[in-house]
Short mmCIF file of C-alpha atoms in Angstrom, two decimals:
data_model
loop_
_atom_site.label_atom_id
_atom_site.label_comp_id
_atom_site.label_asym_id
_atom_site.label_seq_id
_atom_site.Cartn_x
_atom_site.Cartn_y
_atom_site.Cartn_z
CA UNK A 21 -84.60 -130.37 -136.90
CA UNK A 22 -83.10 -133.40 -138.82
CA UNK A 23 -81.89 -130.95 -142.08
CA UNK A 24 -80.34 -128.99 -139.18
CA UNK A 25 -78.54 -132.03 -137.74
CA UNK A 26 -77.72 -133.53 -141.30
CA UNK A 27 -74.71 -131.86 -141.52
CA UNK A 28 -73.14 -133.04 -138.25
CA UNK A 29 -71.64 -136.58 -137.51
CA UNK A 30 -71.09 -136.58 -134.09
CA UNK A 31 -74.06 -134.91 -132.02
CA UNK A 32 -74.34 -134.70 -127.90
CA UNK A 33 -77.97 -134.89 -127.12
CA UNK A 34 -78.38 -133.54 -123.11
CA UNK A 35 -80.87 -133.09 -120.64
CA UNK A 36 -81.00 -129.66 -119.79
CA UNK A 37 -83.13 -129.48 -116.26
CA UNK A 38 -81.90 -132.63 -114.26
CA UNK A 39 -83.15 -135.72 -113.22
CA UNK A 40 -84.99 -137.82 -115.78
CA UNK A 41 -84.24 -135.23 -118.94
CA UNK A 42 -82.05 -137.30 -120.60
CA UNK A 43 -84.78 -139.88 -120.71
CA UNK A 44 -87.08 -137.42 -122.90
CA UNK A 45 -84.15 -137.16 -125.29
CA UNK A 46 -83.57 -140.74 -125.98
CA UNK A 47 -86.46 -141.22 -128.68
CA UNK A 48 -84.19 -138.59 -130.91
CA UNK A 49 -81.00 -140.50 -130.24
CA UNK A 50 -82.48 -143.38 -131.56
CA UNK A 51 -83.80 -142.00 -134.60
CA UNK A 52 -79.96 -140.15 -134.63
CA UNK A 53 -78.10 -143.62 -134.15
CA UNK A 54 -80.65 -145.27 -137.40
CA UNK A 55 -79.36 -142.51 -139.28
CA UNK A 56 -75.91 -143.42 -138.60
CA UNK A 57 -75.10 -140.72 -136.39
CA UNK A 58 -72.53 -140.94 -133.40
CA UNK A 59 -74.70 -139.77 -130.63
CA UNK A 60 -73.57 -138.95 -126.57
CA UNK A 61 -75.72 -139.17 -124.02
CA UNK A 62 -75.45 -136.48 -121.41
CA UNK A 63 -76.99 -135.21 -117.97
CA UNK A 64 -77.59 -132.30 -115.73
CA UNK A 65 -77.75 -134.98 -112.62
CA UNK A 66 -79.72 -134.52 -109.69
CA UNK A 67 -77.77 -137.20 -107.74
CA UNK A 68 -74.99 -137.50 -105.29
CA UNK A 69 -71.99 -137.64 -107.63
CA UNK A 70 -69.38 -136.31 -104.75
CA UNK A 71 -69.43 -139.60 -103.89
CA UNK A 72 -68.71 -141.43 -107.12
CA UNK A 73 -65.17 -143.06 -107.37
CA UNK A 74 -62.43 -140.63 -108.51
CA UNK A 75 -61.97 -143.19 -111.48
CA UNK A 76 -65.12 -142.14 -112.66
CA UNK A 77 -64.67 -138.44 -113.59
CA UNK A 78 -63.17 -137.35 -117.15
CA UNK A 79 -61.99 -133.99 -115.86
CA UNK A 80 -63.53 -131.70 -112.94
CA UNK A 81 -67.32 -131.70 -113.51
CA UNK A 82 -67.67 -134.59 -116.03
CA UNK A 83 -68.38 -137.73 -114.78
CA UNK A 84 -68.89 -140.74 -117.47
CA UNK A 85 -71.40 -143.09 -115.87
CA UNK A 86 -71.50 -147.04 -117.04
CA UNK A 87 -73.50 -149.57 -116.10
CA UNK A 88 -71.34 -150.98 -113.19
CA UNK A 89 -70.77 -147.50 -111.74
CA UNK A 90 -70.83 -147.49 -108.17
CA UNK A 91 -72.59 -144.76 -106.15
CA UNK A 92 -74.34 -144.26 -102.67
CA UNK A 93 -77.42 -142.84 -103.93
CA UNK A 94 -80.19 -144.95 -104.88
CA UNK A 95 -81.61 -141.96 -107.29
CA UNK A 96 -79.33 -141.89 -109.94
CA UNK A 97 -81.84 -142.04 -113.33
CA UNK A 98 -77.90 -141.34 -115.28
CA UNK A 99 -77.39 -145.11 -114.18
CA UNK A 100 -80.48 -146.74 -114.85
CA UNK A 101 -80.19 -145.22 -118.61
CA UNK A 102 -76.65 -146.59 -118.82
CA UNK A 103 -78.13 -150.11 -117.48
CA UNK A 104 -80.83 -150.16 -120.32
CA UNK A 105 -78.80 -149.12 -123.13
CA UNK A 106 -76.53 -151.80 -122.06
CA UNK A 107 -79.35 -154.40 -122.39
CA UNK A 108 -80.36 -153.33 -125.36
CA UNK A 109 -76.50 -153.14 -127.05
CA UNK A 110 -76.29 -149.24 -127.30
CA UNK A 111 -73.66 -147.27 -126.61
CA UNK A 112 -73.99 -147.56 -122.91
CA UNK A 113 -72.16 -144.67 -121.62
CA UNK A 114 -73.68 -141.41 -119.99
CA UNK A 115 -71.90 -138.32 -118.95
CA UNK A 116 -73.27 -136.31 -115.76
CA UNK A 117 -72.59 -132.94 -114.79
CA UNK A 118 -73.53 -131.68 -111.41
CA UNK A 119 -75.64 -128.62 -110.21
CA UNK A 120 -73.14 -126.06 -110.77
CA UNK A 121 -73.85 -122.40 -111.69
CA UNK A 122 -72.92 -121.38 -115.54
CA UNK A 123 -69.04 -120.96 -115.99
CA UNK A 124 -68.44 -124.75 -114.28
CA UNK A 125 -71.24 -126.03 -116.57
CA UNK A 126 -69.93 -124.27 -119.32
CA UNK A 127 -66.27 -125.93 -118.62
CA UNK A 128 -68.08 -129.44 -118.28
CA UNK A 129 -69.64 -129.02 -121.72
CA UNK A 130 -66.39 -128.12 -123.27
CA UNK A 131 -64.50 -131.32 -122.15
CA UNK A 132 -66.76 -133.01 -123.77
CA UNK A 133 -67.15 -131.27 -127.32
CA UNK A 134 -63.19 -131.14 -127.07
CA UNK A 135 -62.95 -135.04 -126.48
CA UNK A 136 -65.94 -136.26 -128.69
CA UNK A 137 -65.28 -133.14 -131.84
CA UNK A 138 -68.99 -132.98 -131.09
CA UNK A 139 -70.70 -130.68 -134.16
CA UNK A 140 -74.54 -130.24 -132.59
CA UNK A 141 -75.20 -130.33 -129.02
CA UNK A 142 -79.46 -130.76 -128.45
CA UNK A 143 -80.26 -130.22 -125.15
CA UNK A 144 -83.42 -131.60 -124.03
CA UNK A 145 -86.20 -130.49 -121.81
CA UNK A 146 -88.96 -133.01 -120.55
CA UNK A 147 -91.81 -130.10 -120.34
CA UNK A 148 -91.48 -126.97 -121.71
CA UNK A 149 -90.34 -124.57 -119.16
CA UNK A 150 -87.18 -123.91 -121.14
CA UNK A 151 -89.10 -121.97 -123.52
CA UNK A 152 -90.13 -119.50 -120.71
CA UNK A 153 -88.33 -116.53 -121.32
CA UNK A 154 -88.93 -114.44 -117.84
CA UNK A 155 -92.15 -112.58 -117.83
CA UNK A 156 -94.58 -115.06 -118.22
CA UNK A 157 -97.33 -115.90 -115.26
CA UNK A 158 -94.88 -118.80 -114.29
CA UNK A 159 -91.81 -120.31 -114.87
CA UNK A 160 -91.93 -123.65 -113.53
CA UNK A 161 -88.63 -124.70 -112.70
CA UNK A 162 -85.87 -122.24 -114.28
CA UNK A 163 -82.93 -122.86 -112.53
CA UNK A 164 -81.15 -126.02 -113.97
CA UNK A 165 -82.62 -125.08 -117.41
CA UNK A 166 -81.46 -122.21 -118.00
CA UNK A 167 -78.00 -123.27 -116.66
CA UNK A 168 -77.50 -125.54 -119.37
CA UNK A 169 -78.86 -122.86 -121.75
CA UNK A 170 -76.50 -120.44 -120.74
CA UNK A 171 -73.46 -122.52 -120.98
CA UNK A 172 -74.14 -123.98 -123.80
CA UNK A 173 -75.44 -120.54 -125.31
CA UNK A 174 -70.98 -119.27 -124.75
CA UNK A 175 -69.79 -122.80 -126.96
CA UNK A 176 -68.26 -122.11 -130.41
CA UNK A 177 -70.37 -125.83 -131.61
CA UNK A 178 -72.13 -125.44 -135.27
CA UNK A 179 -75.28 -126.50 -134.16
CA UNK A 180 -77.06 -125.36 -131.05
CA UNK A 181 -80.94 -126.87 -130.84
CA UNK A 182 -82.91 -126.92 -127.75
CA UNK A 183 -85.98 -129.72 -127.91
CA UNK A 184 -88.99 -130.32 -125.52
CA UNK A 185 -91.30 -133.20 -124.97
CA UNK A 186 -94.14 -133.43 -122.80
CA UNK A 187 -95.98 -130.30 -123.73
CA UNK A 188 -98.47 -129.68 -121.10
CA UNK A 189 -96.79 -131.58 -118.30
CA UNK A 190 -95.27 -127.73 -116.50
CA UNK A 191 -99.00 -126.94 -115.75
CA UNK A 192 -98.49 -128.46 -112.04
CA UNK A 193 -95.43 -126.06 -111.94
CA UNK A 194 -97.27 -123.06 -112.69
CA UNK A 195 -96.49 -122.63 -116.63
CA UNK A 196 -99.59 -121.27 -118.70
CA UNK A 197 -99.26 -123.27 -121.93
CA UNK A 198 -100.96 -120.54 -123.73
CA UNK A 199 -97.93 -118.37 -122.89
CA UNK A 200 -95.53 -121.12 -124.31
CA UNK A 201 -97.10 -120.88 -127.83
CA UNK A 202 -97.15 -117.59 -127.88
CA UNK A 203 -93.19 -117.97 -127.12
CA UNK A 204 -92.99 -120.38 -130.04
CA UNK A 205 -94.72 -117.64 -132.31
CA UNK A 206 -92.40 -115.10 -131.61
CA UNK A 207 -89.34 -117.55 -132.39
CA UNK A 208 -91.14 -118.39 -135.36
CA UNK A 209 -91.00 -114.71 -136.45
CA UNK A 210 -87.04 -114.84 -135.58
CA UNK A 211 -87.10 -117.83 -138.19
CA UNK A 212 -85.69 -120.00 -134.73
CA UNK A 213 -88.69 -122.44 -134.74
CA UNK A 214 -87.48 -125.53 -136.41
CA UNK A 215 -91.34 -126.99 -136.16
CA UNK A 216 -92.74 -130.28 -134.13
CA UNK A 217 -93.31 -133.57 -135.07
CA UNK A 218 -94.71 -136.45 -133.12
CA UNK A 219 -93.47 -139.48 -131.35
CA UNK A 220 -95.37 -142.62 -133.44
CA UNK A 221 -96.25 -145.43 -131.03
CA UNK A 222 -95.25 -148.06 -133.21
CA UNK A 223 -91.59 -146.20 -134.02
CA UNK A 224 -89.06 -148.27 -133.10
CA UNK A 225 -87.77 -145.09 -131.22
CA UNK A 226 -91.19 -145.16 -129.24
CA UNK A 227 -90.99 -148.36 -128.14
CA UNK A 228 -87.60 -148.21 -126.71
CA UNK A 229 -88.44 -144.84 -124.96
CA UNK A 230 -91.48 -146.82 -123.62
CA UNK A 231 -89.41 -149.74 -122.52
CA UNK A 232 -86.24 -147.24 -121.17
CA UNK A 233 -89.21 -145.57 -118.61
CA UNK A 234 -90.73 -148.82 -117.60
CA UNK A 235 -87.14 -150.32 -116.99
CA UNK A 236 -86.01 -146.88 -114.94
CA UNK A 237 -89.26 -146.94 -112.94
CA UNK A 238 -88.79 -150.74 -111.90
CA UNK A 239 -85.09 -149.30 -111.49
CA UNK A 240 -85.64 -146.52 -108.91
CA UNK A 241 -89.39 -147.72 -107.92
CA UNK A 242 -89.49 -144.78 -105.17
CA UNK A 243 -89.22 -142.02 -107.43
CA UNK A 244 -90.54 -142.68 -110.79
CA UNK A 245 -90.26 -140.00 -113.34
CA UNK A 246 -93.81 -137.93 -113.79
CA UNK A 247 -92.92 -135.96 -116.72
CA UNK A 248 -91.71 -139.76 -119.12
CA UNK A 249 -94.44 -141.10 -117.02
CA UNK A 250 -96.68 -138.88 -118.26
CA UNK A 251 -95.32 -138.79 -121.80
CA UNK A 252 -94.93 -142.47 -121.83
CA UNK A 253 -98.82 -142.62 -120.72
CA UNK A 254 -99.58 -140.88 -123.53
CA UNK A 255 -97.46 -142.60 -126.30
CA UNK A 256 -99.94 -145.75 -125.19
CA UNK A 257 -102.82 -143.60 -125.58
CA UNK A 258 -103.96 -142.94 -122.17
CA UNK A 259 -106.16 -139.75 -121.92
CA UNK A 260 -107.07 -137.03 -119.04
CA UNK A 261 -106.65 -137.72 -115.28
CA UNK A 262 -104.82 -141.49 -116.05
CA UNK A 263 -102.44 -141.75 -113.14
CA UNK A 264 -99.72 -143.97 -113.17
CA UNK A 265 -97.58 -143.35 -109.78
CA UNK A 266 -98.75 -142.66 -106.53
CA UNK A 267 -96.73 -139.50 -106.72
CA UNK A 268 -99.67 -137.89 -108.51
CA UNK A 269 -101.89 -138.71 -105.73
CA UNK A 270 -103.92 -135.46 -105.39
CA UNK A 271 -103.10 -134.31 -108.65
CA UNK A 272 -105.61 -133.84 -111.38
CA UNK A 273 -103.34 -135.00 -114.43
CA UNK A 274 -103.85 -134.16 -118.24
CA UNK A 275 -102.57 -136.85 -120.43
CA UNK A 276 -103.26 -135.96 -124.34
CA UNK A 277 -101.65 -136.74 -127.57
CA UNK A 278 -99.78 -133.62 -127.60
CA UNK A 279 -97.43 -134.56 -124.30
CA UNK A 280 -95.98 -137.40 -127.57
CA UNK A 281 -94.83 -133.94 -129.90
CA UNK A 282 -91.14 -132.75 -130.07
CA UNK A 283 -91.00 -129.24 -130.24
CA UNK A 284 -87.50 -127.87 -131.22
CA UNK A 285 -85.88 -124.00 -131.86
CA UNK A 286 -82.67 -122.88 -132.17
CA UNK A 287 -81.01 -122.65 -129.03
CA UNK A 288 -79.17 -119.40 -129.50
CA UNK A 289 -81.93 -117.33 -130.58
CA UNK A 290 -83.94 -118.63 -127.31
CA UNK A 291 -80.81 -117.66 -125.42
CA UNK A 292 -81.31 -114.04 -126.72
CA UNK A 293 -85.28 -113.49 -126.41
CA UNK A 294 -84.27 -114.41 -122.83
CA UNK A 295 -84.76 -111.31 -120.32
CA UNK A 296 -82.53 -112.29 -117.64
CA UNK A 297 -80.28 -114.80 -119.16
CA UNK A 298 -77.04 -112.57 -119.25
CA UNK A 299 -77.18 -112.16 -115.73
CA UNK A 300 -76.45 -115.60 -115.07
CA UNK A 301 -72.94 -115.56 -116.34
CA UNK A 302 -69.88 -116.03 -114.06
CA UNK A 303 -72.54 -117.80 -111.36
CA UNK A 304 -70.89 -120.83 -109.88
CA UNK A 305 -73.04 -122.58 -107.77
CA UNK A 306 -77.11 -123.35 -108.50
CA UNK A 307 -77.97 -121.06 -105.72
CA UNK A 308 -76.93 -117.75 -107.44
CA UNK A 309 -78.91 -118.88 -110.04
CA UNK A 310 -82.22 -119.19 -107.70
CA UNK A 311 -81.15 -115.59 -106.47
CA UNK A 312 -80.61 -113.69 -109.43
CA UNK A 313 -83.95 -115.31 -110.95
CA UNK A 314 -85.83 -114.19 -107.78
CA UNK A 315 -84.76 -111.14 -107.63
CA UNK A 316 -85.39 -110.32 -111.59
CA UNK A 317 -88.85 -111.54 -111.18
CA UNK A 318 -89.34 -109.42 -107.68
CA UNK A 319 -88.27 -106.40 -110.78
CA UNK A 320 -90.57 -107.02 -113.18
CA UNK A 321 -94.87 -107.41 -113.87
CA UNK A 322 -95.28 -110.65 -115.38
CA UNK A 323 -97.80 -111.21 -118.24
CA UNK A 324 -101.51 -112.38 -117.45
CA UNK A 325 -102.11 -116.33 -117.72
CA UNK A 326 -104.44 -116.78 -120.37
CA UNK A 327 -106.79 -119.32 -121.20
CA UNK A 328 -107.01 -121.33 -124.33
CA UNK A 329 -109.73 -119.88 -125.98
CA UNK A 330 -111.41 -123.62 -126.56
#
């Protein structure tokens, strides 16, 4: 991953499904910034950003989020990063896009690597469900995913990497883990695996991922991220069914060691072992997206879940 991104100055690291994604990226845009790297920060946001100020958007579907940004929804994890890089004397801006189908998204991302001359985009997945390429038992949740694959997939940028923390964590979505190895194999064998390495707990870039979740969780208290929960539960060595929000309640969790490992592949070459991908092009709003996954999956037999063997 890091001979990949040698090459390239200025690199936008992105959450690809919404929400807290960004989050699972920020232990790489440390390690980017030490290596004197100019990094972005960017979002697929799950929040209410119609009603952001009209100061606040770059162009139509960009919207550069600061600490002092107003909004009228209290869930807005785009902020709360922004907030804590602040404190900590990062670069303290973080761009959001909004839950738009493919060609919009696509735009969005090209105002940026336009304005920034970014060379690598590295869109980021907390979980693994990225890696699902359509026929497998389950596919957690696709939609917002593979939007951001798919327009990032049509950008003329050198480098295209897709990473994913928090192996393990799409199990209470339906994902068979077994099934997302076997997807890493096969992108091995397309030389597109670019190989995992862990998350030390006493890297510097640990322990401001560590202190990022705790300060987003204090931040929006009523919503607290489960997947850099869990991950963050890990990096302190916490093992099995350790909850840490009352959002779990119910829930028998996993927390291992291997929820701490980055596992990265080259984004294009997951865009083409994808089965339905293509079909999401010229989709405009999220909702096509749900529709043409459905209705792919009501076409197909999906492979048997299997078991680890021990």
């Amino acid at each position: 991953l890091f001979t990949r991104l040698k090459r390239a100055d200025r690199i936008l690291v992105a959450g690809a499904g919404g929400g807290f994604d960004v989050f699972a990226g920020l232990p790489l845009a440390v390690a980017l910034w030490e290596m004197g790297k100019q990094v972005h920060l960017a979002n697929l946001s799950f929040s209410r950003l119609d009603g952001l100020d009209l100061g606040v958007w770059v162009e139509q579907d960009v919207a550069a989020i600061g600490p002092e940004t107003a909004a009228r929804d209290w869930y807005f994890p785009e902020r709360s990063l922004a907030r804590w890089l602040e404190v900590h004397e990062l670069p303290s801006t973080v761009y959001a896009f909004p839950k738009v189908g493919v060609s919009p998204l696509r735009a969005a991302y090209q105002v940026l690597v336009d304005r920034l001359s970014i060379e690598a985009i590295v869109l980021v997945d907390g979980g693994t469900d990225i890696l699902m390429r359509g026929d497998e038992a389950g596919l957690g949740t696709p939609e917002e995913d593979m939007a951001s694959l798919a327009a990032v997939h049509g950008l003329d940028v050198s480098e295209k990497i897709v990473v994913c923390l928090g192996f393990g964590v799409d199990a209470y979505h339906g994902v068979n883990h077994v099934q997302v190895l076997e997807n890493l194999a096969a992108l091995d064998r397309d030389g597109a695996y670019l190989g995992a390495f862990s998350l030390p707990r006493a890297s510097r870039a640990a322990e401001l991922y560590l202190d990022a979740v705790a300060y987003a969780q204090a931040d929006a208290p009523a919503h607290p991220s489960i997947v850099n929960g869990s991950i963050a539960a890990a990096l302190q060595g916490r093992f099995g069914d350790a909850h840490f929000t009352t959002r779990t309640s119910g829930s028998e969790l996993f927390i291992n060691p291997l929820m701490a490992l980055y596992f990265a592949v080259d984004a294009d070459a997951l865009a083409r072992r994808s089965l339905y991908l293509n079909r999401l092009e010229g989709t405009v709003l999220m909702r096509q997206i749900s529709s043409i996954i459905e209705g792919f999956r009501a076409e197909i037999t999906p492979r048997s879940p299997r078991a680890f063997p021990h």
